[in-house]
Amino acid sequence: MVWKLDRLGRSLPHLLSIITDFRTRGIAFRSLTEAMDTTTPHGELLFSMFGALAQYERALTRERVMAGLAAAKRRGRQGGRPPMIDAEKIEAITAALDGGASKAAVCRDFGVARSTLIDTLARIGWTAPAKA
C-alpha cells in the first residue's frame, strides 16, 4: 500500500515493472490517492491502462530517437566516440607490426595506449603474421 503512485516508482515503466513483480509473487497493490487496488476489477483495469500507456510512451520515444538519429546521419553526423587512431596511423602501425615490431614498441613509438591498440587492431581485423 502506498499513498501515491509516484512514491513507488521513478517512472511509469519502472512502476509497472514493480507492480508486475508484485503480481508474480502474489502480492496485491493498493494506492490510496489514485484509488488503484489490483485485487479489484477496477484496479486491474487501471493497471492495464497504465501498462498500455507506458508501452505507447516507450514506442513513441523509440520512434523519436530513431528519427533523430536518421536526421543526424543525413546531415553527415556520426554518433559514438571518435576513433583515437586515424587511418594513416593505423596503416603505419600495422606495417610496423607486420615488420616484426612488438606491440609494446609500437605503443611506445606511436604514443598509443596498449588497450587502444588492441581494440583498434580487433576492430580492423588485423591478425599477427605467422612465425616461420
PDB file of C-alpha atoms in Angstrom:
ATOM      1  CA  MET A   1       0.000   0.000   0.000  1.00  0.00           C
ATOM      2  CA  VAL A   2       1.301   3.438  -0.923  1.00  0.00           C
ATOM      3  CA  TRP A   3      -0.104   6.926  -0.521  1.00  0.00           C
ATOM      4  CA  LYS A   4       0.509   7.925  -4.145  1.00  0.00           C
ATOM      5  CA  LEU A   5       1.875   6.081  -7.194  1.00  0.00           C
ATOM      6  CA  ASP A   6       4.833   8.451  -7.631  1.00  0.00           C
ATOM      7  CA  ARG A   7       6.096   7.311  -4.221  1.00  0.00           C
ATOM      8  CA  LEU A   8       6.588   3.783  -5.529  1.00  0.00           C
ATOM      9  CA  GLY A   9       8.391   4.218  -8.855  1.00  0.00           C
ATOM     10  CA  ARG A  10      10.626   6.686 -10.703  1.00  0.00           C
ATOM     11  CA  SER A  11       8.730   6.437 -13.987  1.00  0.00           C
ATOM     12  CA  LEU A  12       5.732   4.692 -15.449  1.00  0.00           C
ATOM     13  CA  PRO A  13       7.754   1.779 -16.886  1.00  0.00           C
ATOM     14  CA  HIS A  14       9.573   1.386 -13.542  1.00  0.00           C
ATOM     15  CA  LEU A  15       6.256   1.450 -11.677  1.00  0.00           C
ATOM     16  CA  LEU A  16       4.798  -1.170 -13.997  1.00  0.00           C
ATOM     17  CA  SER A  17       7.789  -3.459 -13.542  1.00  0.00           C
ATOM     18  CA  ILE A  18       7.419  -3.197  -9.749  1.00  0.00           C
ATOM     19  CA  ILE A  19       3.701  -3.940  -9.842  1.00  0.00           C
ATOM     20  CA  THR A  20       4.240  -6.823 -12.286  1.00  0.00           C
ATOM     21  CA  ASP A  21       6.835  -8.239  -9.899  1.00  0.00           C
ATOM     22  CA  PHE A  22       4.312  -7.912  -7.073  1.00  0.00           C
ATOM     23  CA  ARG A  23       1.714  -9.738  -9.145  1.00  0.00           C
ATOM     24  CA  THR A  24       4.052 -12.664  -9.932  1.00  0.00           C
ATOM     25  CA  ARG A  25       4.850 -13.015  -6.236  1.00  0.00           C
ATOM     26  CA  GLY A  26       1.153 -12.940  -5.287  1.00  0.00           C
ATOM     27  CA  ILE A  27       1.283  -9.509  -3.629  1.00  0.00           C
ATOM     28  CA  ALA A  28      -1.720  -7.187  -4.018  1.00  0.00           C
ATOM     29  CA  PHE A  29      -1.058  -3.499  -4.622  1.00  0.00           C
ATOM     30  CA  ARG A  30      -3.111  -0.548  -3.470  1.00  0.00           C
ATOM     31  CA  SER A  31      -2.651   3.195  -3.980  1.00  0.00           C
ATOM     32  CA  LEU A  32      -4.749   5.384  -1.707  1.00  0.00           C
ATOM     33  CA  THR A  33      -4.727   8.612  -3.743  1.00  0.00           C
ATOM     34  CA  GLU A  34      -5.364   7.075  -7.189  1.00  0.00           C
ATOM     35  CA  ALA A  35      -7.863   4.500  -5.824  1.00  0.00           C
ATOM     36  CA  MET A  36      -5.986   1.698  -7.547  1.00  0.00           C
ATOM     37  CA  ASP A  37      -6.315  -1.717  -5.998  1.00  0.00           C
ATOM     38  CA  THR A  38      -5.102  -4.655  -8.073  1.00  0.00           C
ATOM     39  CA  THR A  39      -7.404  -7.040  -6.206  1.00  0.00           C
ATOM     40  CA  THR A  40     -10.497  -5.406  -7.759  1.00  0.00           C
ATOM     41  CA  PRO A  41     -11.628  -5.421 -11.405  1.00  0.00           C
ATOM     42  CA  HIS A  42     -11.465  -1.595 -11.443  1.00  0.00           C
ATOM     43  CA  GLY A  43      -7.876  -1.643 -10.197  1.00  0.00           C
ATOM     44  CA  GLU A  44      -6.911  -4.277 -12.762  1.00  0.00           C
ATOM     45  CA  LEU A  45      -8.419  -2.089 -15.492  1.00  0.00           C
ATOM     46  CA  LEU A  46      -6.439   0.944 -14.331  1.00  0.00           C
ATOM     47  CA  PHE A  47      -3.277  -1.119 -14.138  1.00  0.00           C
ATOM     48  CA  SER A  48      -3.828  -2.445 -17.665  1.00  0.00           C
ATOM     49  CA  MET A  49      -4.467   1.067 -18.985  1.00  0.00           C
ATOM     50  CA  PHE A  50      -1.276   2.337 -17.341  1.00  0.00           C
ATOM     51  CA  GLY A  51       0.601  -0.556 -18.916  1.00  0.00           C
ATOM     52  CA  ALA A  52      -0.765   0.259 -22.364  1.00  0.00           C
ATOM     53  CA  LEU A  53       0.108   3.933 -21.941  1.00  0.00           C
ATOM     54  CA  ALA A  54       3.632   3.068 -20.828  1.00  0.00           C
ATOM     55  CA  GLN A  55       4.120   0.803 -23.837  1.00  0.00           C
ATOM     56  CA  TYR A  56       2.826   3.553 -26.141  1.00  0.00           C
ATOM     57  CA  GLU A  57       5.163   6.083 -24.499  1.00  0.00           C
ATOM     58  CA  ARG A  58       8.171   3.764 -24.999  1.00  0.00           C
ATOM     59  CA  ALA A  59       7.239   3.221 -28.664  1.00  0.00           C
ATOM     60  CA  LEU A  60       6.937   6.975 -29.275  1.00  0.00           C
ATOM     61  CA  THR A  61      10.260   7.642 -27.569  1.00  0.00           C
ATOM     62  CA  ARG A  62      11.975   4.971 -29.644  1.00  0.00           C
ATOM     63  CA  GLU A  63      10.422   6.358 -32.828  1.00  0.00           C
ATOM     64  CA  ARG A  64      11.626   9.882 -31.992  1.00  0.00           C
ATOM     65  CA  VAL A  65      15.138   8.688 -31.189  1.00  0.00           C
ATOM     66  CA  MET A  66      15.383   6.700 -34.420  1.00  0.00           C
ATOM     67  CA  ALA A  67      14.097   9.682 -36.440  1.00  0.00           C
ATOM     68  CA  GLY A  68      16.639  11.952 -34.756  1.00  0.00           C
ATOM     69  CA  LEU A  69      19.492   9.543 -35.467  1.00  0.00           C
ATOM     70  CA  ALA A  70      18.412   9.226 -39.116  1.00  0.00           C
ATOM     71  CA  ALA A  71      18.214  13.028 -39.473  1.00  0.00           C
ATOM     72  CA  ALA A  72      21.668  13.427 -37.935  1.00  0.00           C
ATOM     73  CA  LYS A  73      23.053  10.772 -40.280  1.00  0.00           C
ATOM     74  CA  ARG A  74      21.574  12.602 -43.290  1.00  0.00           C
ATOM     75  CA  ARG A  75      23.362  15.749 -42.088  1.00  0.00           C
ATOM     76  CA  GLY A  76      26.625  13.806 -42.031  1.00  0.00           C
ATOM     77  CA  ARG A  77      26.860  13.407 -38.270  1.00  0.00           C
ATOM     78  CA  GLN A  78      28.175  10.142 -36.905  1.00  0.00           C
ATOM     79  CA  GLY A  79      27.412   9.115 -33.360  1.00  0.00           C
ATOM     80  CA  GLY A  80      29.703   7.493 -30.876  1.00  0.00           C
ATOM     81  CA  ARG A  81      33.143   8.233 -29.629  1.00  0.00           C
ATOM     82  CA  PRO A  82      35.628   9.389 -32.284  1.00  0.00           C
ATOM     83  CA  PRO A  83      38.410   6.933 -33.131  1.00  0.00           C
ATOM     84  CA  MET A  84      41.613   7.516 -31.184  1.00  0.00           C
ATOM     85  CA  ILE A  85      43.877   6.419 -34.035  1.00  0.00           C
ATOM     86  CA  ASP A  86      43.395   7.857 -37.533  1.00  0.00           C
ATOM     87  CA  ALA A  87      43.619   5.766 -40.708  1.00  0.00           C
ATOM     88  CA  GLU A  88      47.161   6.879 -41.608  1.00  0.00           C
ATOM     89  CA  LYS A  89      48.492   5.996 -38.168  1.00  0.00           C
ATOM     90  CA  ILE A  90      46.726   2.612 -38.313  1.00  0.00           C
ATOM     91  CA  GLU A  91      48.472   1.850 -41.610  1.00  0.00           C
ATOM     92  CA  ALA A  92      51.859   2.788 -40.134  1.00  0.00           C
ATOM     93  CA  ILE A  93      51.190   0.723 -37.012  1.00  0.00           C
ATOM     94  CA  THR A  94      50.120  -2.377 -38.951  1.00  0.00           C
ATOM     95  CA  ALA A  95      53.163  -2.003 -41.225  1.00  0.00           C
ATOM     96  CA  ALA A  96      55.419  -1.854 -38.156  1.00  0.00           C
ATOM     97  CA  LEU A  97      53.708  -4.887 -36.617  1.00  0.00           C
ATOM     98  CA  ASP A  98      53.919  -6.801 -39.912  1.00  0.00           C
ATOM     99  CA  GLY A  99      57.623  -5.886 -39.988  1.00  0.00           C
ATOM    100  CA  GLY A 100      58.176  -7.649 -36.684  1.00  0.00           C
ATOM    101  CA  ALA A 101      57.868  -4.822 -34.149  1.00  0.00           C
ATOM    102  CA  SER A 102      56.369  -5.754 -30.798  1.00  0.00           C
ATOM    103  CA  LYS A 103      53.123  -4.242 -29.596  1.00  0.00           C
ATOM    104  CA  ALA A 104      54.960  -2.626 -26.695  1.00  0.00           C
ATOM    105  CA  ALA A 105      57.413  -0.949 -29.081  1.00  0.00           C
ATOM    106  CA  VAL A 106      54.585   0.211 -31.346  1.00  0.00           C
ATOM    107  CA  CYS A 107      52.699   1.671 -28.376  1.00  0.00           C
ATOM    108  CA  ARG A 108      55.807   3.498 -27.229  1.00  0.00           C
ATOM    109  CA  ASP A 109      56.795   4.769 -30.703  1.00  0.00           C
ATOM    110  CA  PHE A 110      53.323   5.903 -31.751  1.00  0.00           C
ATOM    111  CA  GLY A 111      52.158   7.156 -28.341  1.00  0.00           C
ATOM    112  CA  VAL A 112      49.164   4.825 -28.165  1.00  0.00           C
ATOM    113  CA  ALA A 113      47.839   3.047 -25.098  1.00  0.00           C
ATOM    114  CA  ARG A 114      48.093  -0.750 -25.310  1.00  0.00           C
ATOM    115  CA  SER A 115      44.358  -1.255 -24.755  1.00  0.00           C
ATOM    116  CA  THR A 116      43.577   1.260 -27.519  1.00  0.00           C
ATOM    117  CA  LEU A 117      45.980  -0.535 -29.862  1.00  0.00           C
ATOM    118  CA  ILE A 118      44.475  -3.947 -29.148  1.00  0.00           C
ATOM    119  CA  ASP A 119      40.891  -2.658 -29.544  1.00  0.00           C
ATOM    120  CA  THR A 120      41.767  -0.915 -32.823  1.00  0.00           C
ATOM    121  CA  LEU A 121      43.515  -3.987 -34.226  1.00  0.00           C
ATOM    122  CA  ALA A 122      40.494  -6.126 -33.322  1.00  0.00           C
ATOM    123  CA  ARG A 123      38.136  -3.603 -34.948  1.00  0.00           C
ATOM    124  CA  ILE A 124      40.046  -3.613 -38.250  1.00  0.00           C
ATOM    125  CA  GLY A 125      40.521  -7.390 -38.142  1.00  0.00           C
ATOM    126  CA  TRP A 126      44.315  -7.391 -38.098  1.00  0.00           C
ATOM    127  CA  THR A 127      45.997 -10.677 -37.265  1.00  0.00           C
ATOM    128  CA  ALA A 128      49.618 -11.205 -36.379  1.00  0.00           C
ATOM    129  CA  PRO A 129      51.784 -12.580 -39.181  1.00  0.00           C
ATOM    130  CA  ALA A 130      52.585 -16.280 -38.912  1.00  0.00           C
ATOM    131  CA  LYS A 131      56.020 -17.008 -37.448  1.00  0.00           C
ATOM    132  CA  ALA A 132      58.399 -19.018 -39.565  1.00  0.00           C
TER     133      ALA A 132
END
